[in-house]
CSV table of C-alpha atoms in Angstrom, one decimal:
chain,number,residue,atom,x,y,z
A,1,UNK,CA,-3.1,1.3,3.8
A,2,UNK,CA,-6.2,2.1,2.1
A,3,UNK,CA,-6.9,-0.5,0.5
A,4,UNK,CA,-6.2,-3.0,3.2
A,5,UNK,CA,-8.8,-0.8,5.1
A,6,UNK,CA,-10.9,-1.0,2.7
A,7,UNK,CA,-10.6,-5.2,2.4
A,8,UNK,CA,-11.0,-5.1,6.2
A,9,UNK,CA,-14.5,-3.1,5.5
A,10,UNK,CA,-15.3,-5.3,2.6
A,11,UNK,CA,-14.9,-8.6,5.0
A,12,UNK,CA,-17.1,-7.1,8.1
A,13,UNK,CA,-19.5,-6.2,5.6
A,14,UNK,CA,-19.5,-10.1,3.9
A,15,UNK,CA,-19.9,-11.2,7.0
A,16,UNK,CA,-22.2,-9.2,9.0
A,17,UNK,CA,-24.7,-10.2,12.0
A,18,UNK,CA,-27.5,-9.1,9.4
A,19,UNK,CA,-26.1,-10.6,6.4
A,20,UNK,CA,-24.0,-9.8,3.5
A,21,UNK,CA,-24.5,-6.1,2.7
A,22,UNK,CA,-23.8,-4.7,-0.5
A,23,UNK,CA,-23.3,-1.1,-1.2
A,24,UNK,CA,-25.2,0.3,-4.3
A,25,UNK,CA,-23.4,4.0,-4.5
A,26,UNK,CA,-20.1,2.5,-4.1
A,27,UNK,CA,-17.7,5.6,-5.2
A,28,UNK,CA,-14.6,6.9,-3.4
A,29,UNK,CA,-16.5,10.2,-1.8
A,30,UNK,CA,-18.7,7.7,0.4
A,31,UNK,CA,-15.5,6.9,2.2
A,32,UNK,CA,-13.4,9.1,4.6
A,33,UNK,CA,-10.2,8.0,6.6
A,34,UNK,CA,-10.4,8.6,10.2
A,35,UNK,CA,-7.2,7.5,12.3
A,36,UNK,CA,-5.4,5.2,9.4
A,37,UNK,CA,-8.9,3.7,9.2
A,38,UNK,CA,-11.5,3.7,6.1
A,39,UNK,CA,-15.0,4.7,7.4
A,40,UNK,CA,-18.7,4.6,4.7
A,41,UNK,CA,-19.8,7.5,5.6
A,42,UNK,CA,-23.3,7.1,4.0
A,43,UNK,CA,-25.2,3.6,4.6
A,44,UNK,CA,-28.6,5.2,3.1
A,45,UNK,CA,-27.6,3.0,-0.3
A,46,UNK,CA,-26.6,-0.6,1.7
A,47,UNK,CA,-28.5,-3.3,1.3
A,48,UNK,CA,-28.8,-7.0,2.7
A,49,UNK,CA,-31.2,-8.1,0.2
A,50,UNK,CA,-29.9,-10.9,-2.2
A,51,UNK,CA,-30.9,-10.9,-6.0
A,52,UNK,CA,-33.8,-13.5,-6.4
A,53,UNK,CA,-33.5,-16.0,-9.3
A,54,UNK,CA,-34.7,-19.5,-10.9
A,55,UNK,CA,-31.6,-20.2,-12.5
A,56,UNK,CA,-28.3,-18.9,-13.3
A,57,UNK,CA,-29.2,-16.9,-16.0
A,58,UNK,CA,-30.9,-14.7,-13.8
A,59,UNK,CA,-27.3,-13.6,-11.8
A,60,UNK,CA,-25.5,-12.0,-14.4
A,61,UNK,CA,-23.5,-9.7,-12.6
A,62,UNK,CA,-22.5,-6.6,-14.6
A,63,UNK,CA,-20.6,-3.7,-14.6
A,64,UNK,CA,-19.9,-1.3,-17.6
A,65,UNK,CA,-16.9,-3.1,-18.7
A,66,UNK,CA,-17.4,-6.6,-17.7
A,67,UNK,CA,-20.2,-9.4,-16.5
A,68,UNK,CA,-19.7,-12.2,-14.6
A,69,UNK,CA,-21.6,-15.5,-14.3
A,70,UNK,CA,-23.6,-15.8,-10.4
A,71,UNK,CA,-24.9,-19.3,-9.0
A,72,UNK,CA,-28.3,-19.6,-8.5
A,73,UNK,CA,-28.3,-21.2,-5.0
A,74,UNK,CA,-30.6,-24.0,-3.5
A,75,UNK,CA,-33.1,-20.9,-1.7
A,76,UNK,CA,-33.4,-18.8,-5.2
A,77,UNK,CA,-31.1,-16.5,-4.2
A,78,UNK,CA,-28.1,-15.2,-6.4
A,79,UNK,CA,-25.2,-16.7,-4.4
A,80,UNK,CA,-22.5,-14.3,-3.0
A,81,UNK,CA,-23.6,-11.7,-5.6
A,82,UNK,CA,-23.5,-8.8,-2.8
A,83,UNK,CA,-19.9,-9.4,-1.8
A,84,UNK,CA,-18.9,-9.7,-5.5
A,85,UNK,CA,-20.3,-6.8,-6.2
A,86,UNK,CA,-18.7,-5.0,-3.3
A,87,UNK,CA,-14.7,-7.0,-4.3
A,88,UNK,CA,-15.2,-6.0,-7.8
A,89,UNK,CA,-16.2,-2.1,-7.4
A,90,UNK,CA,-12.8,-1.7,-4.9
A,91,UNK,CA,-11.0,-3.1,-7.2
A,92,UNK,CA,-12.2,-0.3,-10.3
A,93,UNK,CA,-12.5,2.2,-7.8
A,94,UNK,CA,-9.6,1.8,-5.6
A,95,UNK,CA,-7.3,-1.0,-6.3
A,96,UNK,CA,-6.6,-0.4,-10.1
A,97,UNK,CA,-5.5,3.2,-8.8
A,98,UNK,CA,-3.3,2.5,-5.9
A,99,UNK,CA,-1.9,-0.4,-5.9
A,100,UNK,CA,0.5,-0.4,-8.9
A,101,UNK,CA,2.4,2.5,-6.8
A,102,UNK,CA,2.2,1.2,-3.5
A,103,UNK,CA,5.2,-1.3,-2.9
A,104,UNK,CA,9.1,-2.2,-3.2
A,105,UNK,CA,9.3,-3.2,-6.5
A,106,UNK,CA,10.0,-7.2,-4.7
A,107,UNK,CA,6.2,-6.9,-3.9
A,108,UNK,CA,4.8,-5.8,-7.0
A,109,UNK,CA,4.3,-9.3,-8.2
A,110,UNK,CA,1.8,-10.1,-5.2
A,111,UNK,CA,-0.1,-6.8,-5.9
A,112,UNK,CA,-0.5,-7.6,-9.4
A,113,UNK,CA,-1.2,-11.3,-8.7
A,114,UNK,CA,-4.2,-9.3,-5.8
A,115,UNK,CA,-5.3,-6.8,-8.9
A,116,UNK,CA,-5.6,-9.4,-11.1
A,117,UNK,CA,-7.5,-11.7,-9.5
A,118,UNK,CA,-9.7,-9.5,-7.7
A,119,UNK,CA,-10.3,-8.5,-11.2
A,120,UNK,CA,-11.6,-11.4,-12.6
A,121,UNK,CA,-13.5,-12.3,-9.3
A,122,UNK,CA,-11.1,-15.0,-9.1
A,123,UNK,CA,-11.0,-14.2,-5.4
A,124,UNK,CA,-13.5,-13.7,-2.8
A,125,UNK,CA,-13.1,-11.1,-0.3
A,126,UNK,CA,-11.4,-14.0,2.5
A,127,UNK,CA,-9.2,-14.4,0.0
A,128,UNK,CA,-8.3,-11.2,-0.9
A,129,UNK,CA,-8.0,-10.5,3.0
A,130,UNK,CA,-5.6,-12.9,3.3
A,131,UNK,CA,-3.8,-12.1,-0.2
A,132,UNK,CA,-3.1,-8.4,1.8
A,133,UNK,CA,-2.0,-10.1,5.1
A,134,UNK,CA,0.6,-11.9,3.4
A,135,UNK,CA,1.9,-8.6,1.7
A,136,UNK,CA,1.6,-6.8,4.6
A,137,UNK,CA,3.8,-9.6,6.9
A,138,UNK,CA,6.2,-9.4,3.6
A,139,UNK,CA,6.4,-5.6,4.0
A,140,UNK,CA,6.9,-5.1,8.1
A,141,UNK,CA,9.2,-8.1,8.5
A,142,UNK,CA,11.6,-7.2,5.1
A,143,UNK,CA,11.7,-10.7,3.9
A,144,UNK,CA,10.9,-9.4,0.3
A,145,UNK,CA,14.6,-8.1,0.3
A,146,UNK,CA,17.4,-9.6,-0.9
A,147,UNK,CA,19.6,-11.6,2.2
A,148,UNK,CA,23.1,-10.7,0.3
A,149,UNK,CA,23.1,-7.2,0.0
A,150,UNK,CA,26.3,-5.2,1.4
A,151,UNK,CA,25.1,-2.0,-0.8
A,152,UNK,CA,26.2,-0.5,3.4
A,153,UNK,CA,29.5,-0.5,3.0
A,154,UNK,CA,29.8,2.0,0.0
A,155,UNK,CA,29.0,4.6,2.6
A,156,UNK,CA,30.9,5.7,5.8
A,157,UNK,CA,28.6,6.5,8.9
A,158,UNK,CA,29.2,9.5,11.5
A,159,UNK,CA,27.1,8.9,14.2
A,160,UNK,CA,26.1,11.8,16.6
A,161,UNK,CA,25.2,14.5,13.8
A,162,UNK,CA,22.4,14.7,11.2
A,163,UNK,CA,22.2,16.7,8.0
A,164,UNK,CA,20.3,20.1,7.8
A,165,UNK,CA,16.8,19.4,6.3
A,166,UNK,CA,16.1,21.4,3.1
A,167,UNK,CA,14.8,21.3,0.0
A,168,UNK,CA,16.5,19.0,-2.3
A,169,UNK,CA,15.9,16.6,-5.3
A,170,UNK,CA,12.3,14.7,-5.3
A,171,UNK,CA,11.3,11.1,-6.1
A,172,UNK,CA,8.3,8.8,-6.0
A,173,UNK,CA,6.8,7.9,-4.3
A,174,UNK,CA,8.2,10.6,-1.0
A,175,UNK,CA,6.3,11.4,2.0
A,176,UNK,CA,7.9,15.1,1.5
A,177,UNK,CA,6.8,17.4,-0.9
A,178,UNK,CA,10.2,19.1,-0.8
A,179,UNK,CA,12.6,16.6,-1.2
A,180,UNK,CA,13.0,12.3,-1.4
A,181,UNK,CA,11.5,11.2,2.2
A,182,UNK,CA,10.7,7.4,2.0
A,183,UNK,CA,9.9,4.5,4.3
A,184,UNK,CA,12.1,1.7,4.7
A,185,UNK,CA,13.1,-1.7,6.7
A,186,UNK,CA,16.9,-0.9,7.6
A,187,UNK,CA,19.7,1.6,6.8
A,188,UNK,CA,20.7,-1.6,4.3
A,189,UNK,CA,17.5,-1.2,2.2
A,190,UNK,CA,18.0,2.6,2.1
A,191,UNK,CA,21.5,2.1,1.6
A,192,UNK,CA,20.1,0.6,-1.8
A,193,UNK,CA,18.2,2.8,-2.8
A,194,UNK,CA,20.4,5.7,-2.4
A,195,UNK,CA,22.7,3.7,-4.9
A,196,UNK,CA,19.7,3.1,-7.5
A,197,UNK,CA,19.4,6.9,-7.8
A,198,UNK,CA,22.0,8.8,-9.6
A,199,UNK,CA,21.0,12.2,-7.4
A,200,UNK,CA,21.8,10.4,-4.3
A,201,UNK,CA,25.4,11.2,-2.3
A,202,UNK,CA,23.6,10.4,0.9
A,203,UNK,CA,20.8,10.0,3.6
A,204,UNK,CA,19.5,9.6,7.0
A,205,UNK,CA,17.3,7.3,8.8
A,206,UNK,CA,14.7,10.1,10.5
A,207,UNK,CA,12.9,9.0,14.0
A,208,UNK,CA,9.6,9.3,12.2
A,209,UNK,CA,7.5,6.2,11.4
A,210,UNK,CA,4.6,5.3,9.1
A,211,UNK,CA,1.6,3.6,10.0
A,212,UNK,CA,3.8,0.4,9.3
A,213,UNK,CA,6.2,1.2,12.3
A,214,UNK,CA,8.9,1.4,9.6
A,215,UNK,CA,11.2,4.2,9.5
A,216,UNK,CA,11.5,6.9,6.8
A,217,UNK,CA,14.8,8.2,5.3
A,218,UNK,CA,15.5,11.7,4.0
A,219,UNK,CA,17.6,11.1,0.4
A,220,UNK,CA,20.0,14.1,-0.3
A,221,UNK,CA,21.8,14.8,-3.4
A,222,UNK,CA,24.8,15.9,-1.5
A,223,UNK,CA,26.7,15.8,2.1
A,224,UNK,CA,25.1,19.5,3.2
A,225,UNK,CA,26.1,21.1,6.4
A,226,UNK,CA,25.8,18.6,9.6
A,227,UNK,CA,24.7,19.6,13.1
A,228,UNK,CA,25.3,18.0,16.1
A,229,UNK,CA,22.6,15.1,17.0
A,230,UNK,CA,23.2,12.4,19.7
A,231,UNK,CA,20.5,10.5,18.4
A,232,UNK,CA,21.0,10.6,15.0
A,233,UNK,CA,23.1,8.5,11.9
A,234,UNK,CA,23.8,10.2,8.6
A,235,UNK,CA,25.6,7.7,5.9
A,236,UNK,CA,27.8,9.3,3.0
A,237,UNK,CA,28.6,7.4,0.4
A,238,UNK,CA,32.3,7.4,0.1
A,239,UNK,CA,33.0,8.2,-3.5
A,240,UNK,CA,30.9,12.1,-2.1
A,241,UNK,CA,33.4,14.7,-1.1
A,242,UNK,CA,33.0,15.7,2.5
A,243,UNK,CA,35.4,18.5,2.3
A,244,UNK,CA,35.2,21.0,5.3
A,245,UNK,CA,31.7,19.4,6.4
A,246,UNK,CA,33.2,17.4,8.4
């Protein structure tokens, strides 16, 4: 989410009524979140103004770990230098951080194929944009998982109770702080992740959604007490004991 904010920024800022503006104190405390959107919250430092050159040679862009070769455009003006400057700074600042924890494992490949290029300037910030779009549409829509699965069948569901929420086993990377609370597509997908982890005897697809409009499902390591729910689903695998819960 933040980083898709942050592209979003990065793209109104490319293409601005006054220009392209870079940022010159481009560090994570200029930015705030307000409502699931990334806000600067200092434009003292932006600038519209373009790097003047004669040749290429004059638009070396670099940073302390890397440099990368600028056109020298037609007007004398380092071409696209603000906007590369902008792409290449989210990605040390923010992307290199976030992005290798913030997917399915299935879309891991398009974040790495995002950090890379955006890494190597390989990408411009349209690109990139788009690059986000597509994981984004992957995400909602669950066509990054697998068509076959039946992992829903290794549990029984008991629909009109839920379990009682309380502090159990934690994983990563879980919405709680007190247990294994993660987002998901479908009671399938949680279904297989439930089976991945060896704590896991069952779950429950929770009313609460994240700024995706996907649900989030509480992981438990075993079948605790259940109270009545007419709105609710809890799923047990069926090798778990149910004993007198039931």
């Amino acid at each position: 989410q933040i980083c898709l904010s942050l592209v979003k920024l990065l793209f109104y800022l490319a293409h601005s009524p006054l220009g392209s503006i870079v940022l010159l104190d481009f560090q994570p405390r200029q930015f705030v979140m307000v409502d699931g959107n990334l806000k600067v919250t200092d434009m003292d430092d932006a600038s519209t103004e373009e790097l003047s050159c004669k040749e290429d040679n004059d638009c070396t862009l670099d940073f302390p770990t890397k440099s990368f070769p600028v056109k020298c455009s037609a007007v004398g003006k380092c071409e696209g230098i603000n906007e590369k400057k902008n792409l290449f700074n989210a990605y040390r600042y923010f992307f290199t951080y976030l992005l290798p924890h913030s997917a399915p494992s299935a879309l891991q490949p398009f974040l790495s194929d995002i950090l890379n290029a955006t890494g190597d300037l390989r990408y411009g910030i349209n690109e990139t944009l788009k690059a986000f779009e597509k994981v984004l549409h992957l995400y909602k829509s669950g066509l990054y998982l697998q068509k076959r699965s039946l992992h829903l069948k290794d549990y029984i569901s008991l629909k009109g109770f839920r379990a009682v929420e309380e502090p159990d086993y934690k994983c990563w990377p879980s919405y709680s702080h007190l247990g294994c609370l993660l987002s998901i597509h479908s009671a399938e997908e949680a279904a297989a992740i439930c089976n991945s982890q060896s704590q896991c005897q069952s779950f429950i697809v929770t009313e609460r959604r994240t700024w995706t409009g996907r649900p989030l499902a509480s992981f438990q390591s075993s079948p605790t007490d259940l109270i009545p729910d007419a709105n609710a689903v809890v799923y047990i695998k069926r090798s778990a004991s149910l004993g007198e819960r039931l």
